[in-house]
Amino acid sequence: SDNDPIATVIARQNAILNQVGARVTTVTAAGLAHPRLRARQPYDLILANILAAPLVRLAPAFMRALAPGGVLVLSGLLVEQSREVLGAYRSQGFRCRAKLARGEWMTLVLS
């Protein structure tokens, strides 16, 4: 999902080009606020590649949407923002499994 309808159209086209169109559903939504996304919860894996502020806001929703034992991968945040983001997720009960830094960018793997 993406809140930008152009991004969801392009994601759909890319899924088709990569021959996984039948396995990929795209929706335009802010966070998890789409009936298709809510209906398919809980998820074993959630990937979120967005800015730090939206990631912080989404922490409670991701906790509700993730299946027990599931994995959440957060990226799109700067290394210096990772402490704040991680704090928001720890306060929801997430545990950090890995931190992966690449230059100024950080990825957090949580469960």
PDB file of N, CA and C in Angstrom:
ATOM      1  N   SER A   1       0.839  -1.177   0.000  1.00  0.00           N
ATOM      2  CA  SER A   1       0.000   0.000   0.000  1.00  0.00           C
ATOM      3  C   SER A   1       0.882   1.237   0.000  1.00  0.00           C
ATOM      4  N   ASP A   2       0.300   2.297  -0.475  1.00  0.00           N
ATOM      5  CA  ASP A   2       0.967   3.598  -0.458  1.00  0.00           C
ATOM      6  C   ASP A   2      -0.130   4.648  -0.435  1.00  0.00           C
ATOM      7  N   ASN A   3       0.175   5.798   0.142  1.00  0.00           N
ATOM      8  CA  ASN A   3      -0.827   6.860   0.147  1.00  0.00           C
ATOM      9  C   ASN A   3      -0.826   7.656  -1.160  1.00  0.00           C
ATOM     10  N   ASP A   4       0.080   7.342  -2.056  1.00  0.00           N
ATOM     11  CA  ASP A   4       0.183   8.001  -3.355  1.00  0.00           C
ATOM     12  C   ASP A   4      -0.387   7.072  -4.428  1.00  0.00           C
ATOM     13  N   PRO A   5      -1.494   7.449  -5.058  1.00  0.00           N
ATOM     14  CA  PRO A   5      -2.097   6.564  -6.059  1.00  0.00           C
ATOM     15  C   PRO A   5      -1.183   6.273  -7.248  1.00  0.00           C
ATOM     16  N   ILE A   6      -0.324   7.192  -7.600  1.00  0.00           N
ATOM     17  CA  ILE A   6       0.618   6.933  -8.695  1.00  0.00           C
ATOM     18  C   ILE A   6       1.586   5.823  -8.297  1.00  0.00           C
ATOM     19  N   ALA A   7       2.045   5.855  -7.058  1.00  0.00           N
ATOM     20  CA  ALA A   7       2.965   4.808  -6.577  1.00  0.00           C
ATOM     21  C   ALA A   7       2.311   3.433  -6.608  1.00  0.00           C
ATOM     22  N   THR A   8       1.029   3.347  -6.261  1.00  0.00           N
ATOM     23  CA  THR A   8       0.379   2.036  -6.282  1.00  0.00           C
ATOM     24  C   THR A   8       0.184   1.530  -7.704  1.00  0.00           C
ATOM     25  N   VAL A   9      -0.084   2.431  -8.642  1.00  0.00           N
ATOM     26  CA  VAL A   9      -0.196   2.029 -10.048  1.00  0.00           C
ATOM     27  C   VAL A   9       1.150   1.504 -10.543  1.00  0.00           C
ATOM     28  N   ILE A  10       2.213   2.198 -10.240  1.00  0.00           N
ATOM     29  CA  ILE A  10       3.549   1.774 -10.675  1.00  0.00           C
ATOM     30  C   ILE A  10       3.945   0.451 -10.010  1.00  0.00           C
ATOM     31  N   ALA A  11       3.627   0.299  -8.732  1.00  0.00           N
ATOM     32  CA  ALA A  11       3.921  -0.967  -8.046  1.00  0.00           C
ATOM     33  C   ALA A  11       3.179  -2.117  -8.717  1.00  0.00           C
ATOM     34  N   ARG A  12       1.929  -1.890  -9.083  1.00  0.00           N
ATOM     35  CA  ARG A  12       1.139  -2.922  -9.766  1.00  0.00           C
ATOM     36  C   ARG A  12       1.775  -3.283 -11.103  1.00  0.00           C
ATOM     37  N   GLN A  13       2.174  -2.275 -11.870  1.00  0.00           N
ATOM     38  CA  GLN A  13       2.819  -2.519 -13.162  1.00  0.00           C
ATOM     39  C   GLN A  13       4.115  -3.301 -12.982  1.00  0.00           C
ATOM     40  N   ASN A  14       4.899  -2.954 -11.966  1.00  0.00           N
ATOM     41  CA  ASN A  14       6.147  -3.662 -11.708  1.00  0.00           C
ATOM     42  C   ASN A  14       5.900  -5.110 -11.305  1.00  0.00           C
ATOM     43  N   ALA A  15       4.866  -5.358 -10.535  1.00  0.00           N
ATOM     44  CA  ALA A  15       4.534  -6.734 -10.151  1.00  0.00           C
ATOM     45  C   ALA A  15       4.201  -7.557 -11.392  1.00  0.00           C
ATOM     46  N   ILE A  16       3.447  -6.966 -12.294  1.00  0.00           N
ATOM     47  CA  ILE A  16       3.098  -7.664 -13.531  1.00  0.00           C
ATOM     48  C   ILE A  16       4.348  -7.915 -14.376  1.00  0.00           C
ATOM     49  N   LEU A  17       5.195  -6.892 -14.525  1.00  0.00           N
ATOM     50  CA  LEU A  17       6.436  -7.049 -15.301  1.00  0.00           C
ATOM     51  C   LEU A  17       7.347  -8.128 -14.712  1.00  0.00           C
ATOM     52  N   ASN A  18       7.315  -8.284 -13.400  1.00  0.00           N
ATOM     53  CA  ASN A  18       8.156  -9.275 -12.726  1.00  0.00           C
ATOM     54  C   ASN A  18       7.449 -10.616 -12.557  1.00  0.00           C
ATOM     55  N   GLN A  19       6.336 -10.774 -13.235  1.00  0.00           N
ATOM     56  CA  GLN A  19       5.581 -12.023 -13.286  1.00  0.00           C
ATOM     57  C   GLN A  19       5.100 -12.497 -11.913  1.00  0.00           C
ATOM     58  N   VAL A  20       4.801 -11.551 -11.024  1.00  0.00           N
ATOM     59  CA  VAL A  20       4.215 -11.894  -9.728  1.00  0.00           C
ATOM     60  C   VAL A  20       2.893 -11.158  -9.517  1.00  0.00           C
ATOM     61  N   GLY A  21       2.322 -10.660 -10.607  1.00  0.00           N
ATOM     62  CA  GLY A  21       1.088  -9.892 -10.524  1.00  0.00           C
ATOM     63  C   GLY A  21      -0.044 -10.632  -9.845  1.00  0.00           C
ATOM     64  N   ALA A  22      -0.144 -11.946 -10.060  1.00  0.00           N
ATOM     65  CA  ALA A  22      -1.207 -12.730  -9.443  1.00  0.00           C
ATOM     66  C   ALA A  22      -1.022 -12.869  -7.933  1.00  0.00           C
ATOM     67  N   ARG A  23       0.186 -12.629  -7.458  1.00  0.00           N
ATOM     68  CA  ARG A  23       0.480 -12.796  -6.030  1.00  0.00           C
ATOM     69  C   ARG A  23       0.545 -11.478  -5.273  1.00  0.00           C
ATOM     70  N   VAL A  24       0.411 -10.355  -5.981  1.00  0.00           N
ATOM     71  CA  VAL A  24       0.577  -9.036  -5.367  1.00  0.00           C
ATOM     72  C   VAL A  24      -0.711  -8.229  -5.508  1.00  0.00           C
ATOM     73  N   THR A  25      -1.149  -7.671  -4.397  1.00  0.00           N
ATOM     74  CA  THR A  25      -2.289  -6.759  -4.395  1.00  0.00           C
ATOM     75  C   THR A  25      -1.779  -5.389  -3.993  1.00  0.00           C
ATOM     76  N   THR A  26      -2.175  -4.368  -4.713  1.00  0.00           N
ATOM     77  CA  THR A  26      -1.788  -2.998  -4.356  1.00  0.00           C
ATOM     78  C   THR A  26      -3.045  -2.201  -4.039  1.00  0.00           C
ATOM     79  N   VAL A  27      -2.936  -1.366  -3.016  1.00  0.00           N
ATOM     80  CA  VAL A  27      -4.042  -0.487  -2.638  1.00  0.00           C
ATOM     81  C   VAL A  27      -3.481   0.878  -2.271  1.00  0.00           C
ATOM     82  N   THR A  28      -4.295   1.897  -2.487  1.00  0.00           N
ATOM     83  CA  THR A  28      -3.937   3.243  -2.057  1.00  0.00           C
ATOM     84  C   THR A  28      -4.581   3.462  -0.692  1.00  0.00           C
ATOM     85  N   ALA A  29      -3.727   3.702   0.303  1.00  0.00           N
ATOM     86  CA  ALA A  29      -4.226   3.873   1.675  1.00  0.00           C
ATOM     87  C   ALA A  29      -3.172   4.556   2.515  1.00  0.00           C
ATOM     88  N   ALA A  30      -3.638   5.249   3.538  1.00  0.00           N
ATOM     89  CA  ALA A  30      -2.734   5.808   4.546  1.00  0.00           C
ATOM     90  C   ALA A  30      -2.562   4.744   5.620  1.00  0.00           C
ATOM     91  N   GLY A  31      -1.331   4.270   5.792  1.00  0.00           N
ATOM     92  CA  GLY A  31      -1.089   3.229   6.788  1.00  0.00           C
ATOM     93  C   GLY A  31      -1.848   1.966   6.448  1.00  0.00           C
ATOM     94  N   LEU A  32      -2.579   1.453   7.410  1.00  0.00           N
ATOM     95  CA  LEU A  32      -3.354   0.225   7.214  1.00  0.00           C
ATOM     96  C   LEU A  32      -4.848   0.512   7.087  1.00  0.00           C
ATOM     97  N   ALA A  33      -5.200   1.753   6.730  1.00  0.00           N
ATOM     98  CA  ALA A  33      -6.586   2.190   6.716  1.00  0.00           C
ATOM     99  C   ALA A  33      -7.303   1.854   5.415  1.00  0.00           C
ATOM    100  N   HIS A  34      -7.263   0.626   5.019  1.00  0.00           N
ATOM    101  CA  HIS A  34      -7.992   0.176   3.833  1.00  0.00           C
ATOM    102  C   HIS A  34      -8.665  -1.145   4.192  1.00  0.00           C
ATOM    103  N   PRO A  35      -9.924  -1.349   3.775  1.00  0.00           N
ATOM    104  CA  PRO A  35     -10.622  -2.587   4.137  1.00  0.00           C
ATOM    105  C   PRO A  35      -9.882  -3.860   3.726  1.00  0.00           C
ATOM    106  N   ARG A  36      -9.236  -3.855   2.571  1.00  0.00           N
ATOM    107  CA  ARG A  36      -8.481  -5.047   2.148  1.00  0.00           C
ATOM    108  C   ARG A  36      -7.325  -5.347   3.101  1.00  0.00           C
ATOM    109  N   LEU A  37      -6.658  -4.298   3.568  1.00  0.00           N
ATOM    110  CA  LEU A  37      -5.541  -4.496   4.487  1.00  0.00           C
ATOM    111  C   LEU A  37      -6.019  -4.988   5.846  1.00  0.00           C
ATOM    112  N   ARG A  38      -7.093  -4.421   6.327  1.00  0.00           N
ATOM    113  CA  ARG A  38      -7.640  -4.844   7.628  1.00  0.00           C
ATOM    114  C   ARG A  38      -8.166  -6.270   7.558  1.00  0.00           C
ATOM    115  N   ALA A  39      -8.786  -6.632   6.454  1.00  0.00           N
ATOM    116  CA  ALA A  39      -9.392  -7.953   6.313  1.00  0.00           C
ATOM    117  C   ALA A  39      -8.362  -9.080   6.306  1.00  0.00           C
ATOM    118  N   ARG A  40      -7.155  -8.783   5.891  1.00  0.00           N
ATOM    119  CA  ARG A  40      -6.124  -9.822   5.781  1.00  0.00           C
ATOM    120  C   ARG A  40      -5.231  -9.934   7.010  1.00  0.00           C
ATOM    121  N   GLN A  41      -5.496  -9.125   8.020  1.00  0.00           N
ATOM    122  CA  GLN A  41      -4.701  -9.189   9.249  1.00  0.00           C
ATOM    123  C   GLN A  41      -5.040 -10.468  10.009  1.00  0.00           C
ATOM    124  N   PRO A  42      -4.115 -11.004  10.756  1.00  0.00           N
ATOM    125  CA  PRO A  42      -2.772 -10.500  11.023  1.00  0.00           C
ATOM    126  C   PRO A  42      -1.788 -10.951   9.957  1.00  0.00           C
ATOM    127  N   TYR A  43      -0.697 -10.199   9.866  1.00  0.00           N
ATOM    128  CA  TYR A  43       0.346 -10.457   8.882  1.00  0.00           C
ATOM    129  C   TYR A  43       1.564 -11.101   9.553  1.00  0.00           C
ATOM    130  N   ASP A  44       2.166 -12.036   8.848  1.00  0.00           N
ATOM    131  CA  ASP A  44       3.412 -12.647   9.321  1.00  0.00           C
ATOM    132  C   ASP A  44       4.604 -11.738   9.071  1.00  0.00           C
ATOM    133  N   LEU A  45       4.499 -10.902   8.049  1.00  0.00           N
ATOM    134  CA  LEU A  45       5.588 -10.009   7.666  1.00  0.00           C
ATOM    135  C   LEU A  45       5.004  -8.680   7.223  1.00  0.00           C
ATOM    136  N   ILE A  46       5.541  -7.598   7.776  1.00  0.00           N
ATOM    137  CA  ILE A  46       5.175  -6.246   7.349  1.00  0.00           C
ATOM    138  C   ILE A  46       6.462  -5.515   7.012  1.00  0.00           C
ATOM    139  N   LEU A  47       6.495  -4.903   5.834  1.00  0.00           N
ATOM    140  CA  LEU A  47       7.623  -4.086   5.398  1.00  0.00           C
ATOM    141  C   LEU A  47       7.139  -2.649   5.269  1.00  0.00           C
ATOM    142  N   ALA A  48       7.867  -1.709   5.842  1.00  0.00           N
ATOM    143  CA  ALA A  48       7.494  -0.300   5.749  1.00  0.00           C
ATOM    144  C   ALA A  48       8.734   0.516   5.414  1.00  0.00           C
ATOM    145  N   ASN A  49       8.716   1.135   4.259  1.00  0.00           N
ATOM    146  CA  ASN A  49       9.834   1.955   3.802  1.00  0.00           C
ATOM    147  C   ASN A  49       9.326   3.381   3.654  1.00  0.00           C
ATOM    148  N   ILE A  50       9.250   4.071   4.794  1.00  0.00           N
ATOM    149  CA  ILE A  50       8.743   5.438   4.815  1.00  0.00           C
ATOM    150  C   ILE A  50       9.547   6.262   5.816  1.00  0.00           C
ATOM    151  N   LEU A  51       9.229   7.523   5.924  1.00  0.00           N
ATOM    152  CA  LEU A  51       9.960   8.428   6.808  1.00  0.00           C
ATOM    153  C   LEU A  51       9.719   8.116   8.286  1.00  0.00           C
ATOM    154  N   ALA A  52      10.585   8.632   9.130  1.00  0.00           N
ATOM    155  CA  ALA A  52      10.539   8.342  10.560  1.00  0.00           C
ATOM    156  C   ALA A  52       9.233   8.772  11.221  1.00  0.00           C
ATOM    157  N   ALA A  53       8.744   9.964  10.938  1.00  0.00           N
ATOM    158  CA  ALA A  53       7.529  10.445  11.615  1.00  0.00           C
ATOM    159  C   ALA A  53       6.325   9.543  11.352  1.00  0.00           C
ATOM    160  N   PRO A  54       6.058   9.161  10.099  1.00  0.00           N
ATOM    161  CA  PRO A  54       4.953   8.227   9.883  1.00  0.00           C
ATOM    162  C   PRO A  54       5.202   6.864  10.531  1.00  0.00           C
ATOM    163  N   LEU A  55       6.446   6.415  10.551  1.00  0.00           N
ATOM    164  CA  LEU A  55       6.740   5.144  11.211  1.00  0.00           C
ATOM    165  C   LEU A  55       6.386   5.198  12.689  1.00  0.00           C
ATOM    166  N   VAL A  56       6.710   6.306  13.346  1.00  0.00           N
ATOM    167  CA  VAL A  56       6.374   6.459  14.765  1.00  0.00           C
ATOM    168  C   VAL A  56       4.861   6.417  14.946  1.00  0.00           C
ATOM    169  N   ARG A  57       4.130   7.134  14.118  1.00  0.00           N
ATOM    170  CA  ARG A  57       2.661   7.154  14.224  1.00  0.00           C
ATOM    171  C   ARG A  57       2.039   5.781  13.988  1.00  0.00           C
ATOM    172  N   LEU A  58       2.659   4.971  13.151  1.00  0.00           N
ATOM    173  CA  LEU A  58       2.101   3.670  12.791  1.00  0.00           C
ATOM    174  C   LEU A  58       2.419   2.559  13.795  1.00  0.00           C
ATOM    175  N   ALA A  59       3.233   2.820  14.792  1.00  0.00           N
ATOM    176  CA  ALA A  59       3.636   1.771  15.736  1.00  0.00           C
ATOM    177  C   ALA A  59       2.449   1.017  16.339  1.00  0.00           C
ATOM    178  N   PRO A  60       1.429   1.689  16.879  1.00  0.00           N
ATOM    179  CA  PRO A  60       0.301   0.923  17.448  1.00  0.00           C
ATOM    180  C   PRO A  60      -0.450   0.092  16.404  1.00  0.00           C
ATOM    181  N   ALA A  61      -0.645   0.643  15.213  1.00  0.00           N
ATOM    182  CA  ALA A  61      -1.355  -0.089  14.160  1.00  0.00           C
ATOM    183  C   ALA A  61      -0.566  -1.309  13.713  1.00  0.00           C
ATOM    184  N   PHE A  62       0.743  -1.171  13.601  1.00  0.00           N
ATOM    185  CA  PHE A  62       1.557  -2.315  13.209  1.00  0.00           C
ATOM    186  C   PHE A  62       1.540  -3.392  14.289  1.00  0.00           C
ATOM    187  N   MET A  63       1.503  -3.004  15.551  1.00  0.00           N
ATOM    188  CA  MET A  63       1.431  -3.991  16.621  1.00  0.00           C
ATOM    189  C   MET A  63       0.136  -4.790  16.514  1.00  0.00           C
ATOM    190  N   ARG A  64      -0.966  -4.116  16.236  1.00  0.00           N
ATOM    191  CA  ARG A  64      -2.248  -4.804  16.093  1.00  0.00           C
ATOM    192  C   ARG A  64      -2.285  -5.694  14.853  1.00  0.00           C
ATOM    193  N   ALA A  65      -1.591  -5.286  13.796  1.00  0.00           N
ATOM    194  CA  ALA A  65      -1.661  -5.993  12.514  1.00  0.00           C
ATOM    195  C   ALA A  65      -0.695  -7.160  12.396  1.00  0.00           C
ATOM    196  N   LEU A  66       0.327  -7.210  13.227  1.00  0.00           N
ATOM    197  CA  LEU A  66       1.347  -8.253  13.107  1.00  0.00           C
ATOM    198  C   LEU A  66       0.931  -9.496  13.881  1.00  0.00           C
ATOM    199  N   ALA A  67       1.057 -10.643  13.249  1.00  0.00           N
ATOM    200  CA  ALA A  67       0.735 -11.920  13.892  1.00  0.00           C
ATOM    201  C   ALA A  67       1.764 -12.227  14.975  1.00  0.00           C
ATOM    202  N   PRO A  68       1.373 -12.989  15.993  1.00  0.00           N
ATOM    203  CA  PRO A  68       2.363 -13.428  16.987  1.00  0.00           C
ATOM    204  C   PRO A  68       3.512 -14.158  16.289  1.00  0.00           C
ATOM    205  N   GLY A  69       4.736 -13.788  16.627  1.00  0.00           N
ATOM    206  CA  GLY A  69       5.907 -14.365  15.982  1.00  0.00           C
ATOM    207  C   GLY A  69       6.236 -13.737  14.642  1.00  0.00           C
ATOM    208  N   GLY A  70       5.460 -12.742  14.224  1.00  0.00           N
ATOM    209  CA  GLY A  70       5.694 -12.087  12.947  1.00  0.00           C
ATOM    210  C   GLY A  70       6.888 -11.150  13.000  1.00  0.00           C
ATOM    211  N   VAL A  71       7.286 -10.686  11.827  1.00  0.00           N
ATOM    212  CA  VAL A  71       8.456  -9.817  11.694  1.00  0.00           C
ATOM    213  C   VAL A  71       8.033  -8.509  11.020  1.00  0.00           C
ATOM    214  N   LEU A  72       8.552  -7.419  11.553  1.00  0.00           N
ATOM    215  CA  LEU A  72       8.319  -6.081  11.015  1.00  0.00           C
ATOM    216  C   LEU A  72       9.658  -5.501  10.611  1.00  0.00           C
ATOM    217  N   VAL A  73       9.764  -5.056   9.355  1.00  0.00           N
ATOM    218  CA  VAL A  73      10.992  -4.453   8.847  1.00  0.00           C
ATOM    219  C   VAL A  73      10.700  -2.990   8.538  1.00  0.00           C
ATOM    220  N   LEU A  74      11.428  -2.102   9.206  1.00  0.00           N
ATOM    221  CA  LEU A  74      11.254  -0.665   9.022  1.00  0.00           C
ATOM    222  C   LEU A  74      12.480  -0.094   8.334  1.00  0.00           C
ATOM    223  N   SER A  75      12.275   0.631   7.260  1.00  0.00           N
ATOM    224  CA  SER A  75      13.390   1.286   6.583  1.00  0.00           C
ATOM    225  C   SER A  75      12.919   2.643   6.079  1.00  0.00           C
ATOM    226  N   GLY A  76      13.851   3.389   5.517  1.00  0.00           N
ATOM    227  CA  GLY A  76      13.543   4.728   5.052  1.00  0.00           C
ATOM    228  C   GLY A  76      13.829   5.781   6.107  1.00  0.00           C
ATOM    229  N   LEU A  77      14.501   5.375   7.180  1.00  0.00           N
ATOM    230  CA  LEU A  77      14.814   6.336   8.229  1.00  0.00           C
ATOM    231  C   LEU A  77      16.315   6.556   8.308  1.00  0.00           C
ATOM    232  N   LEU A  78      16.679   7.717   8.756  1.00  0.00           N
ATOM    233  CA  LEU A  78      18.084   8.054   8.919  1.00  0.00           C
ATOM    234  C   LEU A  78      18.624   7.437  10.208  1.00  0.00           C
ATOM    235  N   VAL A  79      19.910   7.157  10.231  1.00  0.00           N
ATOM    236  CA  VAL A  79      20.545   6.569  11.410  1.00  0.00           C
ATOM    237  C   VAL A  79      20.222   7.383  12.659  1.00  0.00           C
ATOM    238  N   GLU A  80      20.302   8.715  12.557  1.00  0.00           N
ATOM    239  CA  GLU A  80      20.064   9.542  13.745  1.00  0.00           C
ATOM    240  C   GLU A  80      18.600   9.535  14.191  1.00  0.00           C
ATOM    241  N   GLN A  81      17.687   9.040  13.360  1.00  0.00           N
ATOM    242  CA  GLN A  81      16.275   8.940  13.732  1.00  0.00           C
ATOM    243  C   GLN A  81      15.922   7.579  14.324  1.00  0.00           C
ATOM    244  N   SER A  82      16.826   6.642  14.207  1.00  0.00           N
ATOM    245  CA  SER A  82      16.499   5.267  14.580  1.00  0.00           C
ATOM    246  C   SER A  82      16.208   5.106  16.071  1.00  0.00           C
ATOM    247  N   ARG A  83      16.854   5.869  16.927  1.00  0.00           N
ATOM    248  CA  ARG A  83      16.598   5.760  18.370  1.00  0.00           C
ATOM    249  C   ARG A  83      15.147   6.132  18.686  1.00  0.00           C
ATOM    250  N   GLU A  84      14.663   7.238  18.118  1.00  0.00           N
ATOM    251  CA  GLU A  84      13.285   7.670  18.356  1.00  0.00           C
ATOM    252  C   GLU A  84      12.292   6.627  17.836  1.00  0.00           C
ATOM    253  N   VAL A  85      12.532   6.148  16.625  1.00  0.00           N
ATOM    254  CA  VAL A  85      11.628   5.158  16.031  1.00  0.00           C
ATOM    255  C   VAL A  85      11.645   3.880  16.856  1.00  0.00           C
ATOM    256  N   LEU A  86      12.805   3.407  17.208  1.00  0.00           N
ATOM    257  CA  LEU A  86      12.909   2.183  18.000  1.00  0.00           C
ATOM    258  C   LEU A  86      12.210   2.345  19.346  1.00  0.00           C
ATOM    259  N   GLY A  87      12.342   3.505  19.962  1.00  0.00           N
ATOM    260  CA  GLY A  87      11.658   3.767  21.230  1.00  0.00           C
ATOM    261  C   GLY A  87      10.147   3.659  21.100  1.00  0.00           C
ATOM    262  N   ALA A  88       9.599   4.196  20.010  1.00  0.00           N
ATOM    263  CA  ALA A  88       8.155   4.119  19.782  1.00  0.00           C
ATOM    264  C   ALA A  88       7.699   2.674  19.643  1.00  0.00           C
ATOM    265  N   TYR A  89       8.494   1.853  19.004  1.00  0.00           N
ATOM    266  CA  TYR A  89       8.111   0.454  18.796  1.00  0.00           C
ATOM    267  C   TYR A  89       8.334  -0.378  20.056  1.00  0.00           C
ATOM    268  N   ARG A  90       9.381  -0.094  20.785  1.00  0.00           N
ATOM    269  CA  ARG A  90       9.583  -0.799  22.061  1.00  0.00           C
ATOM    270  C   ARG A  90       8.443  -0.504  23.023  1.00  0.00           C
ATOM    271  N   SER A  91       7.935   0.720  23.011  1.00  0.00           N
ATOM    272  CA  SER A  91       6.820   1.067  23.905  1.00  0.00           C
ATOM    273  C   SER A  91       5.544   0.311  23.543  1.00  0.00           C
ATOM    274  N   GLN A  92       5.473  -0.219  22.333  1.00  0.00           N
ATOM    275  CA  GLN A  92       4.334  -1.037  21.907  1.00  0.00           C
ATOM    276  C   GLN A  92       4.558  -2.527  22.171  1.00  0.00           C
ATOM    277  N   GLY A  93       5.768  -2.867  22.641  1.00  0.00           N
ATOM    278  CA  GLY A  93       6.068  -4.268  22.930  1.00  0.00           C
ATOM    279  C   GLY A  93       6.928  -4.971  21.902  1.00  0.00           C
ATOM    280  N   PHE A  94       7.391  -4.254  20.899  1.00  0.00           N
ATOM    281  CA  PHE A  94       8.275  -4.854  19.894  1.00  0.00           C
ATOM    282  C   PHE A  94       9.670  -5.064  20.473  1.00  0.00           C
ATOM    283  N   ARG A  95      10.353  -6.077  19.961  1.00  0.00           N
ATOM    284  CA  ARG A  95      11.757  -6.322  20.304  1.00  0.00           C
ATOM    285  C   ARG A  95      12.595  -6.150  19.052  1.00  0.00           C
ATOM    286  N   CYS A  96      13.748  -5.528  19.204  1.00  0.00           N
ATOM    287  CA  CYS A  96      14.648  -5.315  18.074  1.00  0.00           C
ATOM    288  C   CYS A  96      15.449  -6.584  17.825  1.00  0.00           C
ATOM    289  N   ARG A  97      15.374  -7.097  16.619  1.00  0.00           N
ATOM    290  CA  ARG A  97      16.122  -8.297  16.214  1.00  0.00           C
ATOM    291  C   ARG A  97      17.411  -7.941  15.481  1.00  0.00           C
ATOM    292  N   ALA A  98      17.390  -6.823  14.760  1.00  0.00           N
ATOM    293  CA  ALA A  98      18.591  -6.417  14.016  1.00  0.00           C
ATOM    294  C   ALA A  98      18.499  -4.949  13.646  1.00  0.00           C
ATOM    295  N   LYS A  99      19.673  -4.322  13.579  1.00  0.00           N
ATOM    296  CA  LYS A  99      19.816  -2.965  13.060  1.00  0.00           C
ATOM    297  C   LYS A  99      20.808  -3.053  11.914  1.00  0.00           C
ATOM    298  N   LEU A 100      20.404  -2.565  10.763  1.00  0.00           N
ATOM    299  CA  LEU A 100      21.247  -2.632   9.576  1.00  0.00           C
ATOM    300  C   LEU A 100      21.463  -1.221   9.051  1.00  0.00           C
ATOM    301  N   ALA A 101      22.680  -0.721   9.187  1.00  0.00           N
ATOM    302  CA  ALA A 101      23.000   0.620   8.712  1.00  0.00           C
ATOM    303  C   ALA A 101      23.700   0.530   7.365  1.00  0.00           C
ATOM    304  N   ARG A 102      23.315   1.436   6.480  1.00  0.00           N
ATOM    305  CA  ARG A 102      23.975   1.547   5.172  1.00  0.00           C
ATOM    306  C   ARG A 102      24.143   3.031   4.913  1.00  0.00           C
ATOM    307  N   GLY A 103      25.353   3.503   5.135  1.00  0.00           N
ATOM    308  CA  GLY A 103      25.596   4.931   5.016  1.00  0.00           C
ATOM    309  C   GLY A 103      24.781   5.667   6.059  1.00  0.00           C
ATOM    310  N   GLU A 104      23.991   6.631   5.625  1.00  0.00           N
ATOM    311  CA  GLU A 104      23.169   7.402   6.547  1.00  0.00           C
ATOM    312  C   GLU A 104      21.811   6.771   6.827  1.00  0.00           C
ATOM    313  N   TRP A 105      21.505   5.637   6.188  1.00  0.00           N
ATOM    314  CA  TRP A 105      20.198   4.992   6.297  1.00  0.00           C
ATOM    315  C   TRP A 105      20.217   3.821   7.257  1.00  0.00           C
ATOM    316  N   MET A 106      19.088   3.600   7.937  1.00  0.00           N
ATOM    317  CA  MET A 106      18.974   2.516   8.907  1.00  0.00           C
ATOM    318  C   MET A 106      17.737   1.685   8.598  1.00  0.00           C
ATOM    319  N   THR A 107      17.892   0.379   8.770  1.00  0.00           N
ATOM    320  CA  THR A 107      16.779  -0.551   8.716  1.00  0.00           C
ATOM    321  C   THR A 107      16.698  -1.235  10.067  1.00  0.00           C
ATOM    322  N   LEU A 108      15.487  -1.341  10.588  1.00  0.00           N
ATOM    323  CA  LEU A 108      15.243  -2.030  11.861  1.00  0.00           C
ATOM    324  C   LEU A 108      14.404  -3.261  11.593  1.00  0.00           C
ATOM    325  N   VAL A 109      14.813  -4.381  12.169  1.00  0.00           N
ATOM    326  CA  VAL A 109      14.056  -5.623  12.074  1.00  0.00           C
ATOM    327  C   VAL A 109      13.513  -5.920  13.470  1.00  0.00           C
ATOM    328  N   LEU A 110      12.193  -5.965  13.582  1.00  0.00           N
ATOM    329  CA  LEU A 110      11.532  -6.096  14.870  1.00  0.00           C
ATOM    330  C   LEU A 110      10.602  -7.302  14.891  1.00  0.00           C
ATOM    331  N   SER A 111      10.289  -7.741  16.087  1.00  0.00           N
ATOM    332  CA  SER A 111       9.265  -8.787  16.238  1.00  0.00           C
ATOM    333  C   SER A 111       8.531  -8.542  17.536  1.00  0.00           C
TER     334      SER A 111
END
